[in-house]
Amino acid sequence: VVRLEEEEGEPEERLTEKEAKALRKQVRDLKRRKKEAEGEERKGLKKQIAALEARLEAYNAWKEKEEAWEAGFQNVTKDGGVRFKTSKAGTGFRPEQWATVELHLTGKVRGGAEFHTSRSSYPLKFIVGEGRVIRGLEEGVKALRVGERATLLVAPEYGYGSEGREPEEGEEGGVVPPDSHLQYDVELVAYEARPEMMRSRTEVETDKLREVREERGGPAGDVGKLDAVEEEEEE
């Protein structure tokens, strides 16, 4: 059962899709039994069916509302495991791999409790790609510009997975149950581009080729691989 916060602020139990599917089967089975039942047994089955159908109706209404809310999100990853929706625009470029970022965030289990926030202290600082935070945050921050605030939706495989999170003594943050879908309110406060020493040879080659093309004033196809350019320069 998933617990979701209602508009009034009171948590209410909701079914998971797996549980809803099981209830639909249970309703079908009860209806078949009701056809053959009589008297008090028939009345009892009718009452059970009505109760289950009411739960399913509430689940369907919630799911429709949830899907409408999620419609405004954009995929960060191709598989949709990380999605985002901007609430406040930012400026400048987006961080790339190995950039050092400072990120304010508040994370909670979707439909559940908040397990971490940086809003009462300093922004979370980490290097993108270093693996010190979950993949969902590393992928999500690359979609943001400085000053941008957004909501991130993170699937379990990009979060804490099947193991969940059980903080050790003295460690910040709360418990995250296994296979939890996460929701983050994030804001990119600042970032520093990755150091030159962490750039790949391919990227360095690309930049040098671009410089050569600009010097020669020719189209991109006029210059071959960097090795050929370097040999030409040596001659």
PDB file of N, CA, C and O in Angstrom, residues 45-85:
ATOM      1  N   LEU A  45     -21.758 -11.449   0.165  1.00  0.00           N
ATOM      2  CA  LEU A  45     -20.899 -11.306  -1.003  1.00  0.00           C
ATOM      3  C   LEU A  45     -21.118  -9.961  -1.690  1.00  0.00           C
ATOM      4  O   LEU A  45     -20.169  -9.310  -2.138  1.00  0.00           O
ATOM      5  N   LYS A  46     -22.391  -9.552  -1.737  1.00  0.00           N
ATOM      6  CA  LYS A  46     -22.717  -8.272  -2.349  1.00  0.00           C
ATOM      7  C   LYS A  46     -22.048  -7.126  -1.586  1.00  0.00           C
ATOM      8  O   LYS A  46     -21.532  -6.167  -2.190  1.00  0.00           O
ATOM      9  N   LYS A  47     -22.021  -7.229  -0.270  1.00  0.00           N
ATOM     10  CA  LYS A  47     -21.407  -6.210   0.559  1.00  0.00           C
ATOM     11  C   LYS A  47     -19.887  -6.165   0.345  1.00  0.00           C
ATOM     12  O   LYS A  47     -19.283  -5.090   0.244  1.00  0.00           O
ATOM     13  N   GLN A  48     -19.263  -7.346   0.260  1.00  0.00           N
ATOM     14  CA  GLN A  48     -17.826  -7.415   0.018  1.00  0.00           C
ATOM     15  C   GLN A  48     -17.462  -6.795  -1.335  1.00  0.00           C
ATOM     16  O   GLN A  48     -16.490  -6.041  -1.457  1.00  0.00           O
ATOM     17  N   ILE A  49     -18.262  -7.125  -2.345  1.00  0.00           N
ATOM     18  CA  ILE A  49     -18.011  -6.606  -3.688  1.00  0.00           C
ATOM     19  C   ILE A  49     -18.102  -5.083  -3.704  1.00  0.00           C
ATOM     20  O   ILE A  49     -17.274  -4.403  -4.297  1.00  0.00           O
ATOM     21  N   ALA A  50     -19.116  -4.552  -3.047  1.00  0.00           N
ATOM     22  CA  ALA A  50     -19.306  -3.101  -3.005  1.00  0.00           C
ATOM     23  C   ALA A  50     -18.117  -2.406  -2.341  1.00  0.00           C
ATOM     24  O   ALA A  50     -17.647  -1.359  -2.807  1.00  0.00           O
ATOM     25  N   ALA A  51     -17.600  -3.005  -1.258  1.00  0.00           N
ATOM     26  CA  ALA A  51     -16.463  -2.417  -0.548  1.00  0.00           C
ATOM     27  C   ALA A  51     -15.208  -2.423  -1.422  1.00  0.00           C
ATOM     28  O   ALA A  51     -14.469  -1.433  -1.475  1.00  0.00           O
ATOM     29  N   LEU A  52     -14.973  -3.536  -2.098  1.00  0.00           N
ATOM     30  CA  LEU A  52     -13.796  -3.635  -2.958  1.00  0.00           C
ATOM     31  C   LEU A  52     -13.901  -2.699  -4.152  1.00  0.00           C
ATOM     32  O   LEU A  52     -12.905  -2.067  -4.559  1.00  0.00           O
ATOM     33  N   GLU A  53     -15.084  -2.605  -4.732  1.00  0.00           N
ATOM     34  CA  GLU A  53     -15.266  -1.714  -5.881  1.00  0.00           C
ATOM     35  C   GLU A  53     -15.089  -0.255  -5.494  1.00  0.00           C
ATOM     36  O   GLU A  53     -14.607   0.558  -6.299  1.00  0.00           O
ATOM     37  N   ALA A  54     -15.456   0.086  -4.267  1.00  0.00           N
ATOM     38  CA  ALA A  54     -15.262   1.458  -3.791  1.00  0.00           C
ATOM     39  C   ALA A  54     -13.764   1.776  -3.687  1.00  0.00           C
ATOM     40  O   ALA A  54     -13.327   2.880  -4.048  1.00  0.00           O
ATOM     41  N   ARG A  55     -12.985   0.806  -3.216  1.00  0.00           N
ATOM     42  CA  ARG A  55     -11.533   1.005  -3.136  1.00  0.00           C
ATOM     43  C   ARG A  55     -10.924   1.150  -4.524  1.00  0.00           C
ATOM     44  O   ARG A  55     -10.049   1.986  -4.739  1.00  0.00           O
ATOM     45  N   LEU A  56     -11.396   0.337  -5.458  1.00  0.00           N
ATOM     46  CA  LEU A  56     -10.885   0.409  -6.823  1.00  0.00           C
ATOM     47  C   LEU A  56     -11.264   1.730  -7.496  1.00  0.00           C
ATOM     48  O   LEU A  56     -10.471   2.306  -8.242  1.00  0.00           O
ATOM     49  N   GLU A  57     -12.467   2.195  -7.229  1.00  0.00           N
ATOM     50  CA  GLU A  57     -12.908   3.466  -7.799  1.00  0.00           C
ATOM     51  C   GLU A  57     -12.040   4.617  -7.281  1.00  0.00           C
ATOM     52  O   GLU A  57     -11.652   5.513  -8.038  1.00  0.00           O
ATOM     53  N   ALA A  58     -11.730   4.580  -5.990  1.00  0.00           N
ATOM     54  CA  ALA A  58     -10.870   5.621  -5.411  1.00  0.00           C
ATOM     55  C   ALA A  58      -9.465   5.539  -6.003  1.00  0.00           C
ATOM     56  O   ALA A  58      -8.836   6.562  -6.293  1.00  0.00           O
ATOM     57  N   TYR A  59      -8.980   4.318  -6.208  1.00  0.00           N
ATOM     58  CA  TYR A  59      -7.655   4.140  -6.792  1.00  0.00           C
ATOM     59  C   TYR A  59      -7.615   4.677  -8.222  1.00  0.00           C
ATOM     60  O   TYR A  59      -6.677   5.365  -8.609  1.00  0.00           O
ATOM     61  N   ASN A  60      -8.637   4.376  -9.012  1.00  0.00           N
ATOM     62  CA  ASN A  60      -8.691   4.832 -10.398  1.00  0.00           C
ATOM     63  C   ASN A  60      -8.737   6.360 -10.484  1.00  0.00           C
ATOM     64  O   ASN A  60      -8.112   6.964 -11.364  1.00  0.00           O
ATOM     65  N   ALA A  61      -9.476   6.979  -9.560  1.00  0.00           N
ATOM     66  CA  ALA A  61      -9.566   8.444  -9.539  1.00  0.00           C
ATOM     67  C   ALA A  61      -8.211   9.051  -9.200  1.00  0.00           C
ATOM     68  O   ALA A  61      -7.776  10.032  -9.824  1.00  0.00           O
ATOM     69  N   TRP A  62      -7.540   8.457  -8.213  1.00  0.00           N
ATOM     70  CA  TRP A  62      -6.213   8.952  -7.844  1.00  0.00           C
ATOM     71  C   TRP A  62      -5.230   8.770  -8.994  1.00  0.00           C
ATOM     72  O   TRP A  62      -4.445   9.676  -9.302  1.00  0.00           O
ATOM     73  N   LYS A  63      -5.269   7.598  -9.645  1.00  0.00           N
ATOM     74  CA  LYS A  63      -4.328   7.314 -10.730  1.00  0.00           C
ATOM     75  C   LYS A  63      -4.517   8.290 -11.891  1.00  0.00           C
ATOM     76  O   LYS A  63      -3.545   8.770 -12.480  1.00  0.00           O
ATOM     77  N   GLU A  64      -5.761   8.612 -12.202  1.00  0.00           N
ATOM     78  CA  GLU A  64      -6.037   9.570 -13.280  1.00  0.00           C
ATOM     79  C   GLU A  64      -5.462  10.948 -12.935  1.00  0.00           C
ATOM     80  O   GLU A  64      -4.873  11.626 -13.779  1.00  0.00           O
ATOM     81  N   LYS A  65      -5.639  11.345 -11.694  1.00  0.00           N
ATOM     82  CA  LYS A  65      -5.110  12.638 -11.239  1.00  0.00           C
ATOM     83  C   LYS A  65      -3.580  12.636 -11.265  1.00  0.00           C
ATOM     84  O   LYS A  65      -2.948  13.604 -11.685  1.00  0.00           O
ATOM     85  N   GLU A  66      -2.993  11.515 -10.846  1.00  0.00           N
ATOM     86  CA  GLU A  66      -1.542  11.397 -10.813  1.00  0.00           C
ATOM     87  C   GLU A  66      -0.948  11.444 -12.220  1.00  0.00           C
ATOM     88  O   GLU A  66       0.068  12.096 -12.464  1.00  0.00           O
ATOM     89  N   GLU A  67      -1.584  10.762 -13.148  1.00  0.00           N
ATOM     90  CA  GLU A  67      -1.102  10.744 -14.527  1.00  0.00           C
ATOM     91  C   GLU A  67      -1.197  12.121 -15.168  1.00  0.00           C
ATOM     92  O   GLU A  67      -0.334  12.514 -15.960  1.00  0.00           O
ATOM     93  N   ALA A  68      -2.246  12.877 -14.818  1.00  0.00           N
ATOM     94  CA  ALA A  68      -2.386  14.240 -15.342  1.00  0.00           C
ATOM     95  C   ALA A  68      -1.276  15.132 -14.795  1.00  0.00           C
ATOM     96  O   ALA A  68      -0.711  15.966 -15.513  1.00  0.00           O
ATOM     97  N   TRP A  69      -0.945  14.942 -13.524  1.00  0.00           N
ATOM     98  CA  TRP A  69       0.127  15.733 -12.907  1.00  0.00           C
ATOM     99  C   TRP A  69       1.467  15.387 -13.542  1.00  0.00           C
ATOM    100  O   TRP A  69       2.289  16.260 -13.820  1.00  0.00           O
ATOM    101  N   GLU A  70       1.724  14.114 -13.800  1.00  0.00           N
ATOM    102  CA  GLU A  70       2.995  13.676 -14.352  1.00  0.00           C
ATOM    103  C   GLU A  70       3.159  14.039 -15.827  1.00  0.00           C
ATOM    104  O   GLU A  70       4.269  13.992 -16.358  1.00  0.00           O
ATOM    105  N   ALA A  71       2.074  14.392 -16.470  1.00  0.00           N
ATOM    106  CA  ALA A  71       2.136  14.681 -17.911  1.00  0.00           C
ATOM    107  C   ALA A  71       3.050  15.856 -18.231  1.00  0.00           C
ATOM    108  O   ALA A  71       3.575  15.963 -19.334  1.00  0.00           O
ATOM    109  N   GLY A  72       3.251  16.752 -17.280  1.00  0.00           N
ATOM    110  CA  GLY A  72       4.087  17.920 -17.521  1.00  0.00           C
ATOM    111  C   GLY A  72       5.577  17.669 -17.347  1.00  0.00           C
ATOM    112  O   GLY A  72       6.386  18.574 -17.521  1.00  0.00           O
ATOM    113  N   PHE A  73       5.958  16.431 -17.015  1.00  0.00           N
ATOM    114  CA  PHE A  73       7.366  16.125 -16.779  1.00  0.00           C
ATOM    115  C   PHE A  73       8.076  15.717 -18.067  1.00  0.00           C
ATOM    116  O   PHE A  73       7.474  15.112 -18.954  1.00  0.00           O
ATOM    117  N   GLN A  74       9.365  16.048 -18.144  1.00  0.00           N
ATOM    118  CA  GLN A  74      10.197  15.672 -19.282  1.00  0.00           C
ATOM    119  C   GLN A  74      11.192  14.593 -18.858  1.00  0.00           C
ATOM    120  O   GLN A  74      11.669  14.596 -17.722  1.00  0.00           O
ATOM    121  N   ASN A  75      11.496  13.704 -19.773  1.00  0.00           N
ATOM    122  CA  ASN A  75      12.483  12.667 -19.480  1.00  0.00           C
ATOM    123  C   ASN A  75      13.888  13.250 -19.440  1.00  0.00           C
ATOM    124  O   ASN A  75      14.278  14.014 -20.322  1.00  0.00           O
ATOM    125  N   VAL A  76      14.636  12.870 -18.426  1.00  0.00           N
ATOM    126  CA  VAL A  76      16.064  13.178 -18.373  1.00  0.00           C
ATOM    127  C   VAL A  76      16.829  12.003 -18.969  1.00  0.00           C
ATOM    128  O   VAL A  76      17.750  12.174 -19.753  1.00  0.00           O
ATOM    129  N   THR A  77      16.419  10.795 -18.592  1.00  0.00           N
ATOM    130  CA  THR A  77      17.007   9.582 -19.156  1.00  0.00           C
ATOM    131  C   THR A  77      16.050   9.016 -20.208  1.00  0.00           C
ATOM    132  O   THR A  77      14.840   9.228 -20.134  1.00  0.00           O
ATOM    133  N   LYS A  78      16.601   8.290 -21.166  1.00  0.00           N
ATOM    134  CA  LYS A  78      15.779   7.768 -22.262  1.00  0.00           C
ATOM    135  C   LYS A  78      14.678   6.840 -21.785  1.00  0.00           C
ATOM    136  O   LYS A  78      13.597   6.785 -22.361  1.00  0.00           O
ATOM    137  N   ASP A  79      14.947   6.080 -20.727  1.00  0.00           N
ATOM    138  CA  ASP A  79      13.957   5.120 -20.234  1.00  0.00           C
ATOM    139  C   ASP A  79      12.925   5.746 -19.299  1.00  0.00           C
ATOM    140  O   ASP A  79      12.035   5.058 -18.802  1.00  0.00           O
ATOM    141  N   GLY A  80      13.033   7.053 -19.056  1.00  0.00           N
ATOM    142  CA  GLY A  80      12.062   7.722 -18.188  1.00  0.00           C
ATOM    143  C   GLY A  80      12.265   7.448 -16.715  1.00  0.00           C
ATOM    144  O   GLY A  80      11.425   7.810 -15.888  1.00  0.00           O
ATOM    145  N   GLY A  81      13.400   6.849 -16.364  1.00  0.00           N
ATOM    146  CA  GLY A  81      13.672   6.564 -14.953  1.00  0.00           C
ATOM    147  C   GLY A  81      13.930   7.804 -14.129  1.00  0.00           C
ATOM    148  O   GLY A  81      13.780   7.795 -12.910  1.00  0.00           O
ATOM    149  N   VAL A  82      14.342   8.884 -14.807  1.00  0.00           N
ATOM    150  CA  VAL A  82      14.509  10.186 -14.148  1.00  0.00           C
ATOM    151  C   VAL A  82      13.782  11.215 -14.994  1.00  0.00           C
ATOM    152  O   VAL A  82      14.038  11.331 -16.198  1.00  0.00           O
ATOM    153  N   ARG A  83      12.866  11.950 -14.383  1.00  0.00           N
ATOM    154  CA  ARG A  83      12.097  12.974 -15.085  1.00  0.00           C
ATOM    155  C   ARG A  83      12.096  14.255 -14.272  1.00  0.00           C
ATOM    156  O   ARG A  83      12.305  14.215 -13.056  1.00  0.00           O
ATOM    157  N   PHE A  84      11.865  15.379 -14.952  1.00  0.00           N
ATOM    158  CA  PHE A  84      11.864  16.641 -14.215  1.00  0.00           C
ATOM    159  C   PHE A  84      10.830  17.611 -14.775  1.00  0.00           C
ATOM    160  O   PHE A  84      10.425  17.524 -15.943  1.00  0.00           O
ATOM    161  N   LYS A  85      10.427  18.537 -13.918  1.00  0.00           N
ATOM    162  CA  LYS A  85       9.530  19.619 -14.314  1.00  0.00           C
ATOM    163  C   LYS A  85      10.006  20.886 -13.616  1.00  0.00           C
ATOM    164  O   LYS A  85      10.131  20.924 -12.393  1.00  0.00           O
TER     165      LYS A  85
END
